[in-house]
Amino acid sequence: MTDFPPPSDRPKSAKGATFGLFRPVLFAIGVIGLAMGGLVLSHRSNPQIAALPPKSEPGPAAAEQQAPPPSVPVILADSQPAPPVTAADFGRSGPLDLRGFQMKPPESPAADAEPQASDVYELTLRLEKGDTIEKMLADIDVAEAERKQVAEKLQSLLRKRRLAVGETIELTMQTIPEQPDTPRVLALSVRPQPEREYIVSRKDDGSYEAEEKIYKVSPRIVRVEGEREGSLQQSGVKAGAPSAAMVEFVRALSYDVDFQRELKQGQKFTVLLEQLVTSDGKVTHPGRLLAGELRLMKRTVVVMRYRPQGGADGFYTPQGESVVRSFLRTPMDASRITSRFGMREHPILGFSALHAGVDFAAPPGTPILAAGNGRVIAAGPNGGYGLYVKLQHTQDVATAYAHLSRIGPGVKPGVQVRQGQVIGFVGSTGMSTGPHLHYEFLKGGKHVNPLTQKFAMRGTVGGKDAARFHALAKQYLAQLKSAPVAGEPANPAATKPAPKKTAQAPKEPAPSLVARNN
């Protein structure tokens, strides 16, 4: 094995020796290059120095004759702070072009401290079976203390009254930024009757106050126009008239109109109603019948309500004649006759026999009216007649009604009924092939044809009542054509949207009597 001398004793190569000689020179060149780079950058950044004309560089001969300057310490003057950058600097080109950059605005401490805005919104709830106001508020996450206050204030107005199932509760709510899952009740209102409203609202100090608003109620005359599709009563209800008013209209017409022969589909009618309306436009009563007009194929029938002095309300023709006859021509608003009085083949038994009455086809549940004043002598099941009612009107005259689906309320043997009173409803009980009324008329115990009986008119308006009636009749005839249509607002202001509810003013209907309970 050959021994090598240590590194320190190794002979240096020519290349290594040359690098060792030039190492200090290379270091000095690097330092000078860095210094020159700094001066160039300083020169370019100062506009005054950059504006000086460049000096001509001396030739090689002059450089040789020129002696090096003496070494003098360089004292740098304190640099002045650079002028602030303005918006104008961004609009011009220059040594310092900052186009394309954006200055971030300083963050304002006030912006971080700005509170989050709360939201106010409306909410409608429906009272279900077993609900209380406090339970309803708990279901929407209202704080316990608040919902107890609201419930107590409302109960102080209701006293011992209870809200009905299905009642609508109107709420104005507000979110709380500190507690986003616990909304605040600004106002609660409930209106169990159109003329009464109960309101609980939040005050500025966080407590609640309760008030009861009572609205003034006044009458308003409106009209309902319709076209017969099905029964006249159902057509009127579909057009917007209350059922009770249409029953009165049909009853008043039934003395003079043959519903089976004269009444056709598509015939038009108008009823005049007297509604009761609150000062803010809510209807407290859908309307009682004042007058009605039915336009038949060959004539128009008009009936009007009137109360003679010392008498009761009744219906009259425009000429002042009472519409009441001894008996109704037909006992209901029927659509057509399906079987007349006389001999016929029985549809179920299959043999010929006397059909002792008249059959009127009508939808199940159609009300059946008493043809005249009388006493109930039968009410209940009666063999092939099904559910059956029989009335004794005079010593010689009686009427009978068969195949009823159910008997009218309070109708039982021995009870007195009035002409036009509902004694039952159309059905198909007993020996029947479909829903209809079998109507019989008996004289001296014998069956006669109900459609051939003639009955004279009763009474007319006379004496001191005549002038008052004719003035009222003229007014009704005009209003049947010009009165506002039911459902339209009483005044244009009612069509404007209600103002937004707030804690100070949860609702602003027309001013009214207010009882406060703080």
Coordinates of C-alpha atoms in Angstrom, one line a residue:
M1 CA 0.0 0.0 0.0
T2 CA 1.3 3.4 -1.0
D3 CA 1.3 6.1 1.6
F4 CA -0.1 9.5 0.5
P5 CA 1.2 12.7 2.1
P6 CA -1.4 14.7 4.1
P7 CA -3.4 17.4 2.3
S8 CA -1.3 20.2 3.8
D9 CA 1.8 18.7 2.3
R10 CA 0.3 18.1 -1.1
P11 CA 1.9 20.1 -3.9
K12 CA -0.5 22.8 -5.3
S13 CA -1.5 22.7 -8.9
A14 CA -1.1 25.7 -11.2
K15 CA -4.8 26.1 -11.5
G16 CA -5.4 26.2 -7.8
A17 CA -2.5 28.6 -7.3
T18 CA -3.9 31.0 -9.9
F19 CA -7.5 30.9 -8.3
G20 CA -5.9 31.7 -4.9
L21 CA -4.1 34.8 -6.3
F22 CA -7.3 36.2 -8.0
R23 CA -9.7 35.4 -5.1
P24 CA -9.3 38.9 -3.4
V25 CA -9.6 40.6 -6.8
L26 CA -12.9 38.8 -7.5
F27 CA -14.3 39.7 -4.1
A28 CA -13.4 43.4 -4.6
I29 CA -15.1 43.4 -8.0
G30 CA -18.3 41.9 -6.5
V31 CA -18.3 44.6 -3.7
I32 CA -17.7 47.4 -6.3
G33 CA -20.5 46.0 -8.5
L34 CA -23.0 46.0 -5.6
A35 CA -22.0 49.6 -4.8
M36 CA -22.4 50.7 -8.4
G37 CA -25.9 49.0 -8.6
G38 CA -27.0 50.9 -5.5
L39 CA -25.8 54.2 -7.0
V40 CA -27.7 53.5 -10.2
L41 CA -30.9 52.8 -8.4
S42 CA -30.5 55.9 -6.3
H43 CA -29.8 58.0 -9.4
R44 CA -33.0 56.7 -11.1
S45 CA -35.2 57.3 -8.1
N46 CA -34.1 60.9 -7.7
P47 CA -35.7 63.1 -10.5
Q48 CA -33.3 66.0 -10.0
I49 CA -30.2 63.8 -10.5
A50 CA -31.8 62.0 -13.4
A51 CA -32.4 65.4 -15.1
L52 CA -28.6 66.3 -15.1
P53 CA -26.9 66.0 -18.5
P54 CA -24.7 63.0 -18.8
K55 CA -20.9 63.7 -18.5
S56 CA -18.7 62.7 -21.4
E57 CA -16.4 59.9 -20.5
P58 CA -12.7 60.7 -20.7
G59 CA -10.6 58.9 -23.2
P60 CA -7.9 56.4 -22.3
A61 CA -5.2 59.0 -22.5
A62 CA -6.9 61.4 -20.2
A63 CA -7.6 58.7 -17.8
E64 CA -3.9 57.8 -17.7
Q65 CA -2.8 61.5 -17.1
Q66 CA -5.5 62.1 -14.5
A67 CA -4.3 61.4 -11.0
P68 CA -6.6 59.6 -8.6
P69 CA -8.5 61.9 -6.2
P70 CA -7.4 62.1 -2.6
S71 CA -9.3 59.9 -0.3
V72 CA -11.9 62.2 1.3
P73 CA -14.6 60.8 3.6
V74 CA -18.1 61.0 2.0
I75 CA -20.7 62.6 4.2
L76 CA -24.3 61.8 3.1
A77 CA -26.9 64.5 3.8
D78 CA -30.0 63.5 5.6
S79 CA -32.5 62.3 3.0
Q80 CA -35.8 64.1 3.1
P81 CA -39.0 62.0 3.3
A82 CA -40.6 61.2 -0.1
P83 CA -43.8 63.2 -0.8
P84 CA -47.0 61.3 -0.2
V85 CA -48.5 59.5 -3.2
T86 CA -51.7 61.2 -4.3
A87 CA -54.6 60.3 -6.6
A88 CA -53.0 62.5 -9.3
D89 CA -49.9 60.3 -9.4
F90 CA -52.1 57.4 -10.5
G91 CA -53.3 59.3 -13.5
R92 CA -50.0 60.1 -15.1
S93 CA -47.0 58.2 -16.3
G94 CA -43.7 59.0 -14.6
P95 CA -40.7 57.5 -13.0
L96 CA -43.1 55.9 -10.5
D97 CA -46.0 54.4 -12.4
L98 CA -48.4 52.6 -10.0
R99 CA -51.1 52.0 -12.5
G100 CA -52.7 48.6 -12.0
F101 CA -52.3 48.6 -8.2
Q102 CA -55.0 49.4 -5.7
M103 CA -54.5 51.0 -2.3
K104 CA -56.3 49.2 0.5
P105 CA -58.4 51.7 2.5
P106 CA -57.6 51.8 6.1
E107 CA -60.0 49.7 8.2
S108 CA -62.2 51.8 10.4
P109 CA -62.7 50.5 13.9
A110 CA -66.3 51.9 13.8
A111 CA -67.2 49.6 11.0
D112 CA -66.4 46.5 13.1
A113 CA -68.5 47.9 15.9
E114 CA -71.7 48.5 13.8
P115 CA -74.6 46.3 15.2
Q116 CA -76.3 43.8 12.9
A117 CA -79.8 45.1 11.8
S118 CA -82.8 43.2 13.1
D119 CA -85.7 42.0 10.8
V120 CA -89.4 42.7 11.4
Y121 CA -91.9 40.3 9.8
E122 CA -95.5 39.2 9.9
L123 CA -96.8 35.8 11.0
T124 CA -100.3 34.3 11.0
L125 CA -101.1 31.3 13.2
R126 CA -104.2 29.2 13.5
L127 CA -105.5 28.1 16.9
E128 CA -105.8 24.3 16.9
K129 CA -107.5 22.0 19.3
G130 CA -105.7 22.0 22.7
D131 CA -103.7 25.2 21.9
T132 CA -103.2 28.2 24.1
I133 CA -101.6 31.5 23.2
E134 CA -98.6 30.7 25.4
K135 CA -98.2 27.3 23.8
M136 CA -98.4 28.8 20.3
L137 CA -95.7 31.3 21.2
A138 CA -93.5 28.6 22.7
D139 CA -93.8 26.6 19.4
I140 CA -92.2 29.6 17.6
D141 CA -89.4 29.9 20.2
V142 CA -90.5 33.1 21.9
A143 CA -88.8 33.6 25.3
E144 CA -90.8 32.3 28.3
A145 CA -90.9 35.7 30.1
E146 CA -92.3 37.4 27.0
R147 CA -94.9 34.8 26.1
K148 CA -96.2 34.8 29.7
Q149 CA -96.6 38.6 29.5
V150 CA -98.4 38.5 26.2
A151 CA -100.8 35.6 27.2
E152 CA -101.6 37.4 30.5
K153 CA -102.4 40.7 28.8
L154 CA -104.6 39.0 26.2
Q155 CA -106.5 37.0 28.9
S156 CA -107.1 40.3 30.8
L157 CA -109.1 41.5 27.7
L158 CA -110.9 38.2 27.0
R159 CA -111.7 37.8 30.7
K160 CA -113.4 34.4 31.0
R161 CA -114.1 34.1 27.2
R162 CA -112.2 31.5 25.3
L163 CA -111.0 31.7 21.7
A164 CA -112.6 29.2 19.3
V165 CA -110.6 26.5 17.5
G166 CA -109.6 27.8 14.1
E167 CA -109.3 31.4 15.3
T168 CA -106.6 33.4 13.4
I169 CA -103.8 35.0 15.4
E170 CA -101.9 37.8 13.7
L171 CA -98.3 38.5 14.9
T172 CA -95.7 41.1 14.2
M173 CA -92.3 39.6 15.1
Q174 CA -88.7 40.9 15.3
T175 CA -85.4 39.0 15.2
I176 CA -82.8 39.8 17.9
P177 CA -79.2 39.8 16.6
E178 CA -77.8 38.7 20.0
Q179 CA -80.3 35.8 20.1
P180 CA -81.2 34.9 16.5
D181 CA -83.1 31.8 17.6
T182 CA -85.4 33.7 20.0
P183 CA -87.7 36.2 18.2
R184 CA -89.5 39.0 19.9
V185 CA -93.2 39.7 19.8
L186 CA -93.9 43.3 18.8
A187 CA -97.7 42.9 18.5
L188 CA -100.4 40.3 18.7
S189 CA -104.0 40.7 17.5
V190 CA -107.1 38.5 17.4
R191 CA -110.5 39.4 16.1
P192 CA -113.1 36.8 17.3
Q193 CA -116.0 39.0 16.2
P194 CA -115.8 41.5 13.3
E195 CA -116.8 44.4 15.5
R196 CA -114.2 43.5 18.3
E197 CA -110.4 43.3 18.1
Y198 CA -108.0 42.5 20.9
I199 CA -104.4 43.8 20.6
V200 CA -101.3 43.3 22.7
S201 CA -98.3 45.4 21.7
R202 CA -94.8 45.9 23.1
K203 CA -93.8 49.3 24.5
D204 CA -90.4 51.0 24.3
D205 CA -89.5 49.9 27.9
G206 CA -90.0 46.2 27.0
S207 CA -93.3 45.8 28.8
Y208 CA -96.7 45.0 27.0
E209 CA -100.0 46.8 26.9
A210 CA -103.4 45.5 25.9
E211 CA -106.3 47.3 24.2
E212 CA -109.7 46.4 22.9
K213 CA -111.0 48.1 19.7
I214 CA -114.8 48.2 19.1
Y215 CA -115.8 49.1 15.6
K216 CA -119.0 50.9 14.7
V217 CA -121.4 48.7 12.7
S218 CA -123.7 50.2 10.0
P219 CA -126.0 48.8 7.3
R220 CA -125.0 48.7 3.6
I221 CA -127.2 47.7 0.7
V222 CA -125.6 45.4 -2.0
R223 CA -126.8 43.2 -4.8
V224 CA -125.9 39.7 -6.0
E225 CA -126.4 38.7 -9.6
G226 CA -126.4 35.2 -10.8
E227 CA -127.5 32.6 -13.3
R228 CA -129.4 29.5 -12.6
E229 CA -127.2 26.4 -12.7
G230 CA -128.8 23.5 -10.8
S231 CA -131.2 24.7 -8.1
L232 CA -132.0 28.4 -7.6
Q233 CA -130.8 28.3 -4.0
Q234 CA -127.5 26.7 -4.8
S235 CA -126.9 29.1 -7.7
G236 CA -127.5 32.1 -5.4
V237 CA -125.1 30.8 -2.8
K238 CA -122.5 30.1 -5.5
A239 CA -122.9 33.7 -6.7
G240 CA -122.2 35.1 -3.2
A241 CA -125.6 35.4 -1.5
P242 CA -126.1 33.8 2.0
S243 CA -128.1 30.6 2.0
A244 CA -130.8 32.0 4.4
A245 CA -131.5 34.9 2.0
M246 CA -131.8 32.5 -1.0
V247 CA -134.2 30.2 1.0
E248 CA -136.4 33.3 1.7
F249 CA -136.2 34.2 -2.0
V250 CA -137.3 30.8 -3.2
R251 CA -140.1 30.7 -0.6
A252 CA -141.4 34.1 -1.7
L253 CA -141.3 33.0 -5.4
S254 CA -142.9 29.6 -4.8
Y255 CA -146.4 31.1 -4.3
D256 CA -146.4 32.4 -7.9
V257 CA -143.7 30.6 -9.9
D258 CA -144.2 27.0 -11.2
F259 CA -140.6 25.8 -10.7
Q260 CA -141.2 22.8 -12.9
R261 CA -142.7 24.5 -15.9
E262 CA -141.3 28.0 -15.8
L263 CA -137.8 27.7 -14.3
K264 CA -135.1 26.8 -16.8
Q265 CA -131.3 26.6 -16.7
G266 CA -129.5 29.8 -17.5
Q267 CA -132.2 32.2 -16.3
K268 CA -130.8 35.2 -14.5
F269 CA -131.7 36.6 -11.1
T270 CA -130.8 39.4 -8.8
V271 CA -131.2 39.7 -5.0
L272 CA -130.9 42.9 -2.9
L273 CA -129.3 42.4 0.5
E274 CA -128.9 44.5 3.6
Q275 CA -125.5 43.7 5.1
L276 CA -124.0 44.9 8.4
V277 CA -120.5 46.3 8.0
T278 CA -117.9 47.6 10.4
S279 CA -116.2 51.0 10.0
D280 CA -113.1 49.2 8.6
G281 CA -115.1 47.3 6.0
K282 CA -115.6 43.8 7.6
V283 CA -119.0 42.2 7.1
T284 CA -120.6 41.2 10.4
H285 CA -123.8 39.9 8.8
P286 CA -123.8 38.5 5.2
G287 CA -127.2 40.2 4.5
R288 CA -130.9 39.7 4.8
L289 CA -133.1 39.7 1.8
L290 CA -134.8 43.1 0.9
A291 CA -135.9 42.3 -2.6
G292 CA -135.4 39.8 -5.5
E293 CA -135.9 39.6 -9.2
L294 CA -136.2 36.4 -11.3
R295 CA -136.2 36.8 -15.1
L296 CA -138.3 33.9 -16.6
M297 CA -138.9 33.2 -20.3
K298 CA -142.1 35.3 -20.7
R299 CA -142.2 37.4 -17.5
T300 CA -140.1 38.9 -14.7
V301 CA -141.2 38.2 -11.1
V302 CA -140.2 40.7 -8.4
V303 CA -140.7 40.3 -4.6
M304 CA -140.0 42.9 -1.9
R305 CA -139.8 42.8 1.9
Y306 CA -142.2 45.1 3.7
R307 CA -143.5 45.5 7.3
P308 CA -146.9 47.1 7.6
Q309 CA -147.7 49.2 10.6
G310 CA -148.5 47.0 13.5
G311 CA -147.7 43.9 11.4
A312 CA -144.8 41.5 10.6
D313 CA -142.3 41.3 7.7
G314 CA -143.8 39.9 4.5
F315 CA -143.0 39.8 0.8
Y316 CA -145.1 41.7 -1.7
T317 CA -145.2 42.4 -5.4
P318 CA -144.3 45.9 -6.7
Q319 CA -148.0 46.6 -6.9
G320 CA -148.4 46.0 -3.2
E321 CA -150.0 42.5 -3.3
S322 CA -148.9 39.9 -0.8
V323 CA -147.2 36.9 -2.4
V324 CA -148.7 34.6 0.2
R325 CA -151.3 32.2 -1.0
S326 CA -153.2 29.6 0.9
F327 CA -150.7 27.0 -0.3
L328 CA -147.4 27.0 -2.1
R329 CA -147.6 26.0 -5.8
T330 CA -144.6 23.7 -5.3
P331 CA -143.0 22.7 -1.9
M332 CA -139.4 23.2 -3.0
D333 CA -137.0 24.6 -5.5
A334 CA -137.2 21.5 -7.7
S335 CA -135.6 21.1 -11.1
R336 CA -138.2 19.0 -13.0
I337 CA -141.2 16.7 -12.6
T338 CA -140.3 13.1 -13.2
S339 CA -143.7 11.5 -12.6
R340 CA -147.2 13.2 -12.7
F341 CA -150.4 12.4 -10.9
G342 CA -152.5 9.5 -12.4
M343 CA -152.2 5.9 -13.6
R344 CA -148.8 4.6 -14.4
E345 CA -146.7 1.5 -14.4
H346 CA -144.8 1.2 -11.1
P347 CA -141.1 1.5 -11.8
I348 CA -140.2 -1.2 -9.2
L349 CA -143.3 -3.4 -8.8
G350 CA -143.9 -3.5 -12.6
F351 CA -147.7 -3.2 -12.7
S352 CA -150.1 -0.3 -13.4
A353 CA -151.4 1.6 -10.4
L354 CA -152.6 5.1 -9.4
H355 CA -149.6 7.4 -8.7
A356 CA -151.3 9.4 -6.0
G357 CA -148.9 12.4 -6.1
V358 CA -146.3 14.2 -8.1
D359 CA -142.6 13.3 -8.1
F360 CA -140.1 16.2 -8.2
A361 CA -136.5 15.3 -9.0
A362 CA -133.9 17.3 -7.0
P363 CA -130.4 16.8 -5.6
P364 CA -130.1 15.0 -2.3
G365 CA -130.4 17.4 0.7
T366 CA -132.6 20.0 -1.1
P367 CA -134.8 21.6 1.6
I368 CA -138.6 20.7 1.5
L369 CA -141.0 23.4 2.6
A370 CA -144.4 23.1 4.3
A371 CA -147.0 23.9 1.7
G372 CA -149.1 25.8 4.3
N373 CA -149.7 26.3 8.0
G374 CA -150.6 23.1 9.7
R375 CA -150.0 20.4 12.3
V376 CA -147.7 17.4 12.0
I377 CA -149.7 14.2 12.2
A378 CA -146.9 11.8 11.0
A379 CA -143.1 12.1 10.9
G380 CA -141.0 9.0 10.5
P381 CA -140.6 5.7 8.5
N382 CA -143.6 4.6 6.6
G383 CA -143.0 1.5 4.5
G384 CA -142.4 2.1 0.8
Y385 CA -142.7 5.8 1.4
G386 CA -139.4 5.7 3.4
L387 CA -139.0 8.7 5.7
Y388 CA -142.4 10.4 5.6
V389 CA -144.1 13.6 6.9
K390 CA -147.8 14.4 6.8
L391 CA -149.4 17.8 7.6
Q392 CA -153.0 18.5 8.4
H393 CA -153.8 22.1 7.3
T394 CA -157.6 22.3 7.6
Q395 CA -160.3 19.9 8.5
D396 CA -160.4 18.8 4.8
V397 CA -156.9 19.5 3.5
A398 CA -153.7 17.6 4.2
T399 CA -150.3 17.2 2.4
A400 CA -147.7 14.4 2.5
Y401 CA -144.0 14.3 1.7
A402 CA -142.1 11.0 1.1
H403 CA -138.7 9.5 0.4
L404 CA -136.9 12.1 2.6
S405 CA -133.3 11.7 3.5
R406 CA -133.9 13.2 6.9
I407 CA -136.7 15.0 8.7
G408 CA -136.4 18.7 9.5
P409 CA -135.4 19.9 13.0
G410 CA -138.2 19.9 15.5
V411 CA -140.7 18.3 13.2
K412 CA -142.6 15.6 15.1
P413 CA -146.2 14.6 15.5
G414 CA -148.3 17.2 17.2
V415 CA -146.0 20.2 16.4
Q416 CA -147.5 23.2 14.5
V417 CA -145.5 24.3 11.5
R418 CA -145.7 27.5 9.4
Q419 CA -146.0 27.8 5.7
G420 CA -142.5 27.7 4.1
Q421 CA -140.9 26.1 7.1
V422 CA -138.3 23.4 6.3
I423 CA -139.9 20.1 7.2
G424 CA -137.3 17.7 5.6
F425 CA -134.7 17.1 2.9
V426 CA -134.8 15.3 -0.4
G427 CA -133.6 11.7 -0.3
S428 CA -134.2 8.2 -1.8
T429 CA -135.5 6.2 1.2
G430 CA -138.2 3.5 0.8
M431 CA -139.2 2.2 -2.6
S432 CA -137.3 4.7 -4.7
T433 CA -135.1 4.6 -7.8
G434 CA -133.3 7.9 -7.1
P435 CA -133.4 11.1 -5.1
H436 CA -136.7 12.9 -5.4
L437 CA -139.7 14.2 -3.5
H438 CA -143.1 12.4 -3.7
Y439 CA -145.7 15.1 -2.9
E440 CA -149.3 14.3 -2.2
F441 CA -152.4 16.6 -1.7
L442 CA -155.5 15.2 0.0
K443 CA -159.0 16.7 0.1
G444 CA -161.5 15.0 2.4
G445 CA -159.1 12.1 2.7
K446 CA -158.9 11.6 -1.1
H447 CA -155.8 12.2 -3.2
V448 CA -156.1 14.9 -5.8
N449 CA -153.6 16.4 -8.3
P450 CA -151.5 19.1 -6.5
L451 CA -150.8 21.0 -9.7
T452 CA -154.5 21.7 -10.5
Q453 CA -155.4 23.3 -7.2
K454 CA -156.1 27.1 -7.4
F455 CA -155.6 29.4 -4.5
A456 CA -156.4 33.1 -4.4
M457 CA -153.9 35.9 -3.3
R458 CA -154.1 37.2 0.2
G459 CA -154.1 40.8 1.2
T460 CA -152.7 44.0 -0.2
V461 CA -151.0 47.1 1.2
G462 CA -153.5 49.8 1.7
G463 CA -154.4 52.8 3.8
K464 CA -151.5 54.7 5.3
D465 CA -149.1 52.0 4.3
A466 CA -149.7 52.5 0.6
A467 CA -147.7 55.7 0.1
R468 CA -144.8 54.4 2.2
F469 CA -144.7 51.1 0.4
H470 CA -144.7 52.5 -3.1
A471 CA -141.9 54.9 -2.2
L472 CA -139.9 52.0 -0.9
A473 CA -140.8 49.8 -3.9
K474 CA -139.5 52.5 -6.3
Q475 CA -136.2 52.7 -4.3
Y476 CA -135.8 48.9 -4.3
L477 CA -136.4 48.7 -8.1
A478 CA -133.6 51.2 -8.7
Q479 CA -131.2 49.5 -6.3
L480 CA -131.7 46.1 -8.0
K481 CA -129.9 47.7 -10.9
S482 CA -127.5 50.2 -9.3
A483 CA -126.5 49.0 -5.8
P484 CA -122.9 48.0 -5.3
V485 CA -122.1 44.4 -6.0
A486 CA -121.5 42.3 -2.9
G487 CA -117.9 41.7 -2.2
E488 CA -116.7 45.1 -3.5
P489 CA -115.2 47.5 -0.9
A490 CA -117.5 50.2 0.4
N491 CA -115.0 52.9 -0.6
P492 CA -111.9 53.1 -2.7
A493 CA -109.7 53.6 0.3
A494 CA -110.5 50.1 1.4
T495 CA -108.5 48.7 -1.6
K496 CA -105.3 50.4 -0.4
P497 CA -102.9 48.1 1.5
A498 CA -102.9 48.4 5.2
P499 CA -100.0 50.1 6.9
K500 CA -97.1 47.9 8.1
K501 CA -97.6 46.9 11.7
T502 CA -95.1 48.1 14.2
A503 CA -94.6 47.9 18.0
Q504 CA -96.2 51.3 18.4
A505 CA -99.1 50.8 16.0
P506 CA -99.8 47.1 15.4
K507 CA -102.9 48.0 13.4
E508 CA -104.4 51.2 12.2
P509 CA -108.0 50.7 11.1
A510 CA -110.6 53.5 11.4
P511 CA -110.6 55.2 14.8
S512 CA -113.0 53.6 17.3
L513 CA -113.7 53.2 20.9
V514 CA -110.6 51.9 22.7
A515 CA -110.3 50.5 26.2
R516 CA -106.8 50.2 27.5
N517 CA -105.4 47.9 30.1
N518 CA -101.8 48.7 31.0

